[in-house]
Short mmCIF file of N, CA, C and O in Angstrom, two decimals:
data_model
loop_
_atom_site.label_atom_id
_atom_site.label_comp_id
_atom_site.label_asym_id
_atom_site.label_seq_id
_atom_site.Cartn_x
_atom_site.Cartn_y
_atom_site.Cartn_z
N VAL A 27 0.72 -1.26 -0.10
CA VAL A 27 0.14 0.10 -0.16
C VAL A 27 1.08 0.88 0.15
O VAL A 27 0.56 1.91 -0.46
N PHE A 28 1.72 1.40 0.78
CA PHE A 28 2.74 2.53 0.64
C PHE A 28 3.74 2.64 -0.20
O PHE A 28 4.12 1.85 -0.61
N LYS A 29 4.03 3.92 -0.94
CA LYS A 29 5.00 3.46 -1.87
C LYS A 29 6.07 4.13 -1.62
O LYS A 29 6.76 4.90 -0.97
N ALA A 30 7.52 3.43 -1.74
CA ALA A 30 8.44 4.08 -1.17
C ALA A 30 9.71 4.24 -2.41
O ALA A 30 10.70 4.59 -2.24
N SER A 31 8.63 4.51 -3.93
CA SER A 31 9.84 4.98 -4.65
C SER A 31 10.23 6.75 -4.78
O SER A 31 10.73 7.21 -5.37
N ARG A 32 9.62 7.37 -3.28
CA ARG A 32 10.47 8.96 -3.42
C ARG A 32 10.62 8.81 -2.03
O ARG A 32 9.96 8.40 -1.16
N ILE A 33 11.59 9.98 -1.69
CA ILE A 33 12.17 10.20 -0.85
C ILE A 33 10.79 11.05 -0.06
O ILE A 33 10.49 12.50 -0.82
N VAL A 34 11.10 11.03 1.50
CA VAL A 34 10.02 11.71 2.00
C VAL A 34 10.65 13.75 2.12
O VAL A 34 11.97 13.44 2.66
N THR A 35 9.97 14.59 1.49
CA THR A 35 10.65 15.51 2.19
C THR A 35 10.41 15.68 3.71
O THR A 35 10.01 15.29 4.19
N GLY A 36 11.55 17.19 4.15
CA GLY A 36 11.00 17.76 5.75
C GLY A 36 9.82 17.93 5.91
O GLY A 36 8.97 17.56 6.87
N ILE A 37 8.99 18.61 4.96
CA ILE A 37 7.91 18.95 5.22
C ILE A 37 6.34 17.85 5.42
O ILE A 37 5.77 18.08 6.29
N GLU A 38 6.42 17.32 4.49
CA GLU A 38 5.52 15.70 4.41
C GLU A 38 6.18 15.13 5.86
O GLU A 38 4.99 14.74 6.32
N LEU A 39 7.07 14.87 6.31
CA LEU A 39 7.38 14.22 7.34
C LEU A 39 6.81 15.07 8.92
O LEU A 39 6.13 14.50 9.63
N ARG A 40 7.51 16.32 8.75
CA ARG A 40 7.11 16.93 9.88
C ARG A 40 4.99 17.19 9.77
O ARG A 40 4.32 16.91 11.06
N THR A 41 4.31 17.32 8.67
CA THR A 41 2.85 17.50 8.27
C THR A 41 2.57 15.65 8.67
O THR A 41 1.56 15.79 10.13
N GLY A 42 3.00 15.02 8.55
CA GLY A 42 2.58 13.67 8.94
C GLY A 42 2.95 13.40 10.47
O GLY A 42 1.69 12.93 11.48
N ILE A 43 3.82 13.53 11.01
CA ILE A 43 4.09 13.57 12.49
C ILE A 43 3.23 14.64 13.47
O ILE A 43 3.04 14.06 14.31
N GLY A 44 3.18 16.03 13.01
CA GLY A 44 2.25 16.69 13.26
C GLY A 44 0.85 15.97 13.58
O GLY A 44 -0.22 16.46 14.44
N LEU A 45 0.38 15.71 12.11
CA LEU A 45 -1.17 15.14 12.19
C LEU A 45 -1.59 14.35 13.60
O LEU A 45 -2.31 14.31 14.05
N LEU A 46 -0.10 12.95 13.23
CA LEU A 46 -0.50 12.09 14.32
C LEU A 46 -0.59 13.10 15.70
O LEU A 46 -1.38 12.21 16.89
N VAL A 47 0.37 13.44 15.76
CA VAL A 47 0.61 14.06 17.51
C VAL A 47 -0.99 14.81 17.80
O VAL A 47 -1.36 14.65 18.59
N PHE A 48 -1.43 15.76 16.84
CA PHE A 48 -2.28 16.61 16.83
C PHE A 48 -3.75 15.46 17.15
O PHE A 48 -4.32 15.46 17.83
N ALA A 49 -3.98 14.24 16.22
CA ALA A 49 -4.95 13.55 16.40
C ALA A 49 -4.71 12.63 18.19
O ALA A 49 -6.06 12.27 18.55
N ALA A 50 -3.56 12.50 18.58
CA ALA A 50 -3.81 12.14 20.11
C ALA A 50 -4.12 12.94 21.10
O ALA A 50 -4.48 13.06 21.69
N VAL A 51 -3.28 14.76 20.67
CA VAL A 51 -3.38 15.41 22.00
C VAL A 51 -4.81 16.23 22.21
O VAL A 51 -5.50 16.37 23.05
N VAL A 52 -5.68 16.29 20.93
CA VAL A 52 -6.44 17.36 21.02
C VAL A 52 -7.51 16.41 21.86
O VAL A 52 -8.59 17.19 22.44
N PRO A 53 -7.81 15.32 21.44
CA PRO A 53 -9.11 14.57 22.75
C PRO A 53 -8.53 14.37 23.75
O PRO A 53 -9.54 14.83 24.60
N ILE A 54 -7.29 14.51 24.39
CA ILE A 54 -6.80 14.35 25.44
C ILE A 54 -6.97 16.17 26.02
O ILE A 54 -7.74 16.02 27.03
N ALA A 55 -7.04 17.03 25.34
CA ALA A 55 -6.59 18.35 25.49
C ALA A 55 -8.03 19.05 25.97
O ALA A 55 -8.64 19.05 26.68
N ALA A 56 -9.27 18.38 24.92
CA ALA A 56 -10.56 18.30 24.85
C ALA A 56 -11.37 17.68 26.49
O ALA A 56 -12.18 18.68 27.40
N SER A 57 -10.79 16.92 26.46
CA SER A 57 -11.32 16.17 27.86
C SER A 57 -10.79 16.98 29.27
O SER A 57 -11.52 16.70 30.17
N LEU A 58 -10.14 17.39 29.37
CA LEU A 58 -9.24 18.08 30.74
C LEU A 58 -9.83 19.05 30.04
O LEU A 58 -10.16 19.66 31.34
N TRP A 59 -10.26 20.38 28.90
CA TRP A 59 -10.67 21.54 29.17
C TRP A 59 -12.05 21.03 29.69
O TRP A 59 -12.69 21.61 30.49
N TRP A 60 -12.73 20.25 29.60
CA TRP A 60 -14.31 19.56 29.52
C TRP A 60 -14.33 19.42 31.40
O TRP A 60 -15.28 19.93 31.77
N GLY A 61 -13.47 18.84 31.80
CA GLY A 61 -13.74 18.67 33.32
C GLY A 61 -14.18 17.19 33.52
O GLY A 61 -14.49 16.52 32.11
N ARG A 62 -14.54 17.02 34.30
CA ARG A 62 -15.39 15.63 34.72
C ARG A 62 -16.87 15.61 34.43
O ARG A 62 -17.34 16.70 35.02
N PRO A 63 -17.15 15.16 33.64
CA PRO A 63 -18.61 14.65 33.51
C PRO A 63 -19.50 14.39 34.41
O PRO A 63 -19.09 13.48 35.27
N ALA A 64 -20.32 15.58 34.68
CA ALA A 64 -21.50 14.77 35.74
C ALA A 64 -22.51 14.09 35.32
O ALA A 64 -22.90 13.71 36.14
N THR A 65 -22.74 13.60 34.14
CA THR A 65 -24.02 12.56 33.46
C THR A 65 -23.17 11.99 33.17
O THR A 65 -22.22 11.86 31.65
N PHE A 66 -24.17 10.67 32.72
CA PHE A 66 -23.94 9.83 31.59
C PHE A 66 -23.90 10.46 30.35
O PHE A 66 -22.94 9.86 29.38
N ALA A 67 -24.75 11.22 29.72
CA ALA A 67 -24.74 11.47 28.31
C ALA A 67 -23.56 12.99 28.16
O ALA A 67 -23.15 12.94 27.13
N GLU A 68 -23.31 13.15 29.27
CA GLU A 68 -21.97 14.25 29.12
C GLU A 68 -21.23 13.36 28.68
O GLU A 68 -19.98 13.51 28.00
N PHE A 69 -20.84 12.25 29.80
CA PHE A 69 -19.88 10.97 29.30
C PHE A 69 -19.85 10.66 28.07
O PHE A 69 -18.22 10.26 27.59
N THR A 70 -20.42 10.66 28.00
CA THR A 70 -20.82 9.72 26.46
C THR A 70 -20.70 10.73 25.08
O THR A 70 -19.96 10.65 24.27
N SER A 71 -20.83 11.70 25.54
CA SER A 71 -20.56 12.72 24.47
C SER A 71 -19.23 13.28 24.23
O SER A 71 -18.69 13.70 23.17
N LEU A 72 -18.70 13.23 25.35
CA LEU A 72 -17.29 13.46 25.54
C LEU A 72 -16.49 12.35 24.75
O LEU A 72 -15.53 12.32 23.89
N ILE A 73 -16.64 11.32 24.86
CA ILE A 73 -16.47 9.65 24.21
C ILE A 73 -16.05 9.79 22.79
O ILE A 73 -15.52 9.72 21.78
N PHE A 74 -17.60 10.46 22.29
CA PHE A 74 -17.64 10.28 21.14
C PHE A 74 -17.31 11.65 20.32
O PHE A 74 -16.55 11.54 19.08
N LEU A 75 -16.73 12.47 21.22
CA LEU A 75 -15.95 13.61 20.54
C LEU A 75 -14.73 13.32 20.33
O LEU A 75 -14.16 13.41 19.19
N GLY A 76 -14.29 13.04 21.39
CA GLY A 76 -12.98 12.56 20.94
C GLY A 76 -12.28 10.97 19.78
O GLY A 76 -11.55 11.56 18.92
N ILE A 77 -13.51 10.37 19.69
CA ILE A 77 -13.51 9.55 18.49
C ILE A 77 -13.41 10.26 17.48
O ILE A 77 -12.72 10.11 16.25
N TYR A 78 -14.75 11.10 17.22
CA TYR A 78 -14.71 12.02 16.18
C TYR A 78 -13.44 12.59 15.69
O TYR A 78 -13.65 12.59 14.55
N MET A 79 -13.41 13.53 16.68
CA MET A 79 -11.58 14.47 16.32
C MET A 79 -10.98 13.34 15.50
O MET A 79 -9.79 13.86 14.82
N PHE A 80 -10.45 12.18 16.31
CA PHE A 80 -9.24 11.74 15.96
C PHE A 80 -9.89 10.76 14.47
O PHE A 80 -9.04 11.11 13.94
N ALA A 81 -11.03 10.37 14.35
CA ALA A 81 -11.02 10.02 13.03
C ALA A 81 -11.35 11.21 12.05
O ALA A 81 -10.65 11.06 10.79
N VAL A 82 -11.74 12.34 11.87
CA VAL A 82 -11.67 13.51 11.40
C VAL A 82 -10.31 13.54 10.75
O VAL A 82 -9.36 13.56 9.58
N ILE A 83 -9.27 13.98 11.99
CA ILE A 83 -7.72 13.97 11.95
C ILE A 83 -7.36 13.02 10.63
O ILE A 83 -6.21 13.44 9.82
N ALA A 84 -7.77 11.77 11.17
CA ALA A 84 -7.04 10.89 10.52
C ALA A 84 -7.76 10.66 9.16
O ALA A 84 -6.84 10.21 8.04
N THR A 85 -8.86 10.63 8.48
CA THR A 85 -9.00 10.82 7.47
C THR A 85 -8.32 12.00 6.44
O THR A 85 -8.50 11.91 5.55
N PHE A 86 -8.32 13.37 7.08
CA PHE A 86 -7.60 14.27 6.74
C PHE A 86 -6.05 13.57 6.55
O PHE A 86 -5.10 13.92 5.02
N ALA A 87 -5.51 13.37 6.92
CA ALA A 87 -4.14 12.54 6.90
C ALA A 87 -4.27 11.49 5.52
O ALA A 87 -2.68 11.78 5.13
N ILE A 88 -5.43 10.66 5.90
CA ILE A 88 -5.10 9.63 4.59
C ILE A 88 -5.88 10.49 3.43
O ILE A 88 -4.51 10.00 2.26
N ILE A 89 -6.11 11.56 3.29
CA ILE A 89 -6.29 12.44 2.04
C ILE A 89 -4.88 13.46 1.92
O ILE A 89 -4.82 13.18 0.65
N ILE A 90 -4.26 13.97 2.51
CA ILE A 90 -3.31 14.68 2.45
C ILE A 90 -2.20 13.48 1.69
O ILE A 90 -0.98 13.91 0.67
N LEU A 91 -1.78 12.07 2.34
CA LEU A 91 -0.95 11.35 1.95
C LEU A 91 -1.14 10.84 0.23
O LEU A 91 -0.05 10.61 -0.04
N TRP A 92 -2.38 10.34 0.25
CA TRP A 92 -2.78 10.24 -0.87
C TRP A 92 -2.83 11.12 -2.18
O TRP A 92 -1.90 10.71 -3.05
N GLY A 93 -3.11 12.47 -1.92
CA GLY A 93 -3.11 13.58 -3.02
C GLY A 93 -1.48 13.47 -3.18
O GLY A 93 -1.17 13.97 -4.10
N LEU A 94 -0.31 13.19 -2.02
CA LEU A 94 1.08 13.63 -2.41
C LEU A 94 1.72 12.49 -2.96
O LEU A 94 2.70 12.89 -3.29
N GLY A 95 0.69 11.74 -3.65
CA GLY A 95 1.59 10.07 -3.80
C GLY A 95 2.14 8.86 -3.38
O GLY A 95 2.58 8.35 -3.57
N ARG A 96 1.73 9.61 -1.71
CA ARG A 96 2.53 8.76 -0.82
C ARG A 96 1.91 7.24 -0.25
O ARG A 96 2.16 6.35 0.10
N LEU A 97 0.50 7.53 -0.26
CA LEU A 97 -0.27 6.52 -0.51
C LEU A 97 -1.06 5.77 -1.85
O LEU A 97 -1.39 6.92 -2.37
N ASP A 98 -0.59 4.75 -2.14
CA ASP A 98 -1.41 4.20 -3.30
C ASP A 98 -2.95 3.17 -2.75
O ASP A 98 -2.65 2.38 -2.64
N LEU A 99 -3.61 4.12 -2.92
CA LEU A 99 -4.79 3.69 -2.49
C LEU A 99 -6.14 3.88 -3.88
O LEU A 99 -5.89 5.06 -4.22
N PRO A 100 -6.92 2.69 -4.29
CA PRO A 100 -7.52 2.90 -5.12
C PRO A 100 -8.76 3.89 -5.14
O PRO A 100 -9.46 4.63 -3.90
N ASP A 101 -9.24 4.20 -6.13
CA ASP A 101 -10.41 5.71 -5.98
C ASP A 101 -11.44 5.30 -5.59
O ASP A 101 -12.17 6.00 -4.54
N LYS A 102 -11.94 4.03 -5.84
CA LYS A 102 -13.35 3.46 -4.81
C LYS A 102 -12.91 3.60 -3.70
O LYS A 102 -14.28 4.06 -2.97
N PHE A 103 -11.50 3.32 -3.20
CA PHE A 103 -11.18 3.32 -1.66
C PHE A 103 -11.91 5.05 -1.27
O PHE A 103 -11.94 5.26 0.02
N MET A 104 -11.07 5.81 -2.10
CA MET A 104 -11.55 7.07 -1.48
C MET A 104 -12.76 7.43 -1.60
O MET A 104 -12.89 8.04 -0.81
N ALA A 105 -13.49 7.63 -2.38
CA ALA A 105 -14.89 7.21 -2.44
C ALA A 105 -15.62 7.14 -1.63
O ALA A 105 -16.27 7.66 -0.92
N TRP A 106 -15.64 5.55 -0.79
CA TRP A 106 -15.83 5.23 0.06
C TRP A 106 -15.39 6.06 1.37
O TRP A 106 -16.17 6.33 2.16
N LEU A 107 -14.68 6.61 1.59
CA LEU A 107 -14.04 7.44 2.50
C LEU A 107 -14.56 8.66 2.61
O LEU A 107 -15.18 9.22 3.64
N GLY A 108 -15.11 9.30 1.64
CA GLY A 108 -15.25 10.30 1.66
C GLY A 108 -16.95 10.18 2.12
O GLY A 108 -17.58 10.57 3.05
N VAL A 109 -17.64 8.99 1.54
CA VAL A 109 -19.20 8.74 2.15
C VAL A 109 -19.04 8.65 3.54
O VAL A 109 -19.60 8.84 4.53
N ALA A 110 -17.96 7.71 3.80
CA ALA A 110 -18.30 7.08 5.31
C ALA A 110 -18.00 8.72 6.02
O ALA A 110 -18.51 8.60 7.21
N THR A 111 -16.72 9.79 5.94
CA THR A 111 -16.92 10.42 6.48
C THR A 111 -18.00 11.40 6.87
O THR A 111 -18.56 11.93 7.68
N ILE A 112 -19.12 11.50 5.75
CA ILE A 112 -20.41 11.99 5.49
C ILE A 112 -21.63 11.43 6.51
O ILE A 112 -22.14 12.24 7.21
N GLY A 113 -21.22 10.48 6.19
CA GLY A 113 -22.02 9.34 7.18
C GLY A 113 -21.62 9.83 8.84
O GLY A 113 -22.67 9.89 9.91
N GLU A 114 -20.38 9.57 9.04
CA GLU A 114 -19.79 10.19 10.90
C GLU A 114 -20.41 11.40 10.97
O GLU A 114 -20.62 11.63 12.20
N ILE A 115 -20.14 12.10 10.25
CA ILE A 115 -20.66 13.59 10.73
C ILE A 115 -22.26 13.54 10.79
O ILE A 115 -22.64 14.70 11.73
N ALA A 116 -22.64 12.69 9.74
CA ALA A 116 -24.18 12.79 9.95
C ALA A 116 -25.07 12.24 11.24
O ALA A 116 -25.98 12.76 12.30
N GLY A 117 -24.19 11.20 11.48
CA GLY A 117 -24.27 10.36 13.05
C GLY A 117 -24.22 10.99 14.14
O GLY A 117 -25.28 11.39 15.29
N LEU A 118 -23.05 11.87 14.18
CA LEU A 118 -22.98 13.03 15.52
C LEU A 118 -23.97 13.80 15.19
O LEU A 118 -23.85 14.64 16.35
N LEU A 119 -23.96 14.67 14.37
CA LEU A 119 -25.19 15.76 13.97
C LEU A 119 -26.12 15.50 14.82
O LEU A 119 -26.82 15.94 15.37
N ALA A 120 -26.55 14.02 13.99
CA ALA A 120 -27.86 13.96 14.80
C ALA A 120 -27.75 13.65 16.45
O ALA A 120 -28.84 13.70 16.81
N TYR A 121 -26.96 13.03 17.02
CA TYR A 121 -26.79 12.89 18.37
C TYR A 121 -26.69 14.05 19.00
O TYR A 121 -27.38 14.42 19.70
N VAL A 122 -26.18 15.14 18.47
CA VAL A 122 -25.63 16.49 19.10
C VAL A 122 -27.15 16.97 19.12
O VAL A 122 -27.40 17.42 20.27
N VAL A 123 -27.84 16.93 18.04
CA VAL A 123 -29.12 17.94 18.03
C VAL A 123 -30.35 16.90 19.49
O VAL A 123 -30.90 17.81 20.20
N ARG A 124 -30.40 15.89 19.28
CA ARG A 124 -31.05 15.14 20.12
C ARG A 124 -30.92 15.07 21.50
O ARG A 124 -31.56 15.54 22.65
N GLN A 125 -29.64 15.44 22.32
CA GLN A 125 -28.90 16.26 23.05
C GLN A 125 -29.27 17.17 23.49
O GLN A 125 -29.90 18.23 24.84
N ILE A 126 -28.57 18.07 22.54
CA ILE A 126 -29.71 19.67 22.56
C ILE A 126 -31.13 19.69 22.77
O ILE A 126 -31.51 20.23 24.04
N PHE A 127 -31.98 18.88 21.99
CA PHE A 127 -33.56 19.03 22.31
C PHE A 127 -33.79 18.17 23.28
O PHE A 127 -35.26 18.41 23.66
N SER A 128 -33.58 17.32 23.73
CA SER A 128 -34.14 16.42 24.93
C SER A 128 -34.12 16.76 26.35
O SER A 128 -34.41 16.80 26.93
N GLY A 129 -32.63 18.03 26.61
CA GLY A 129 -33.12 18.53 27.84
C GLY A 129 -33.18 20.06 27.96
O GLY A 129 -33.71 20.88 28.19
#
């Protein structure tokens, strides 16, 4: 899956490492900022938010690496990835709207 025919430039390496660090740090920072959840709904919302942030950042990393030619993925997979990302956003939006209007 990975192409090894091209040397990774410094900016590509820093971007990749930066995205990985960002994907790991942002959910942790959000949970620390949020504080201790008072209810189960807040706890599940916090968990879903962390998973969502990680998934979106990882998706962008895959798209960037594919666009730079570092990943050799089929076009059908990339189309599926785009549809899955939209589905993920729709699911999270439905959950958030339900939480807002239920309380």
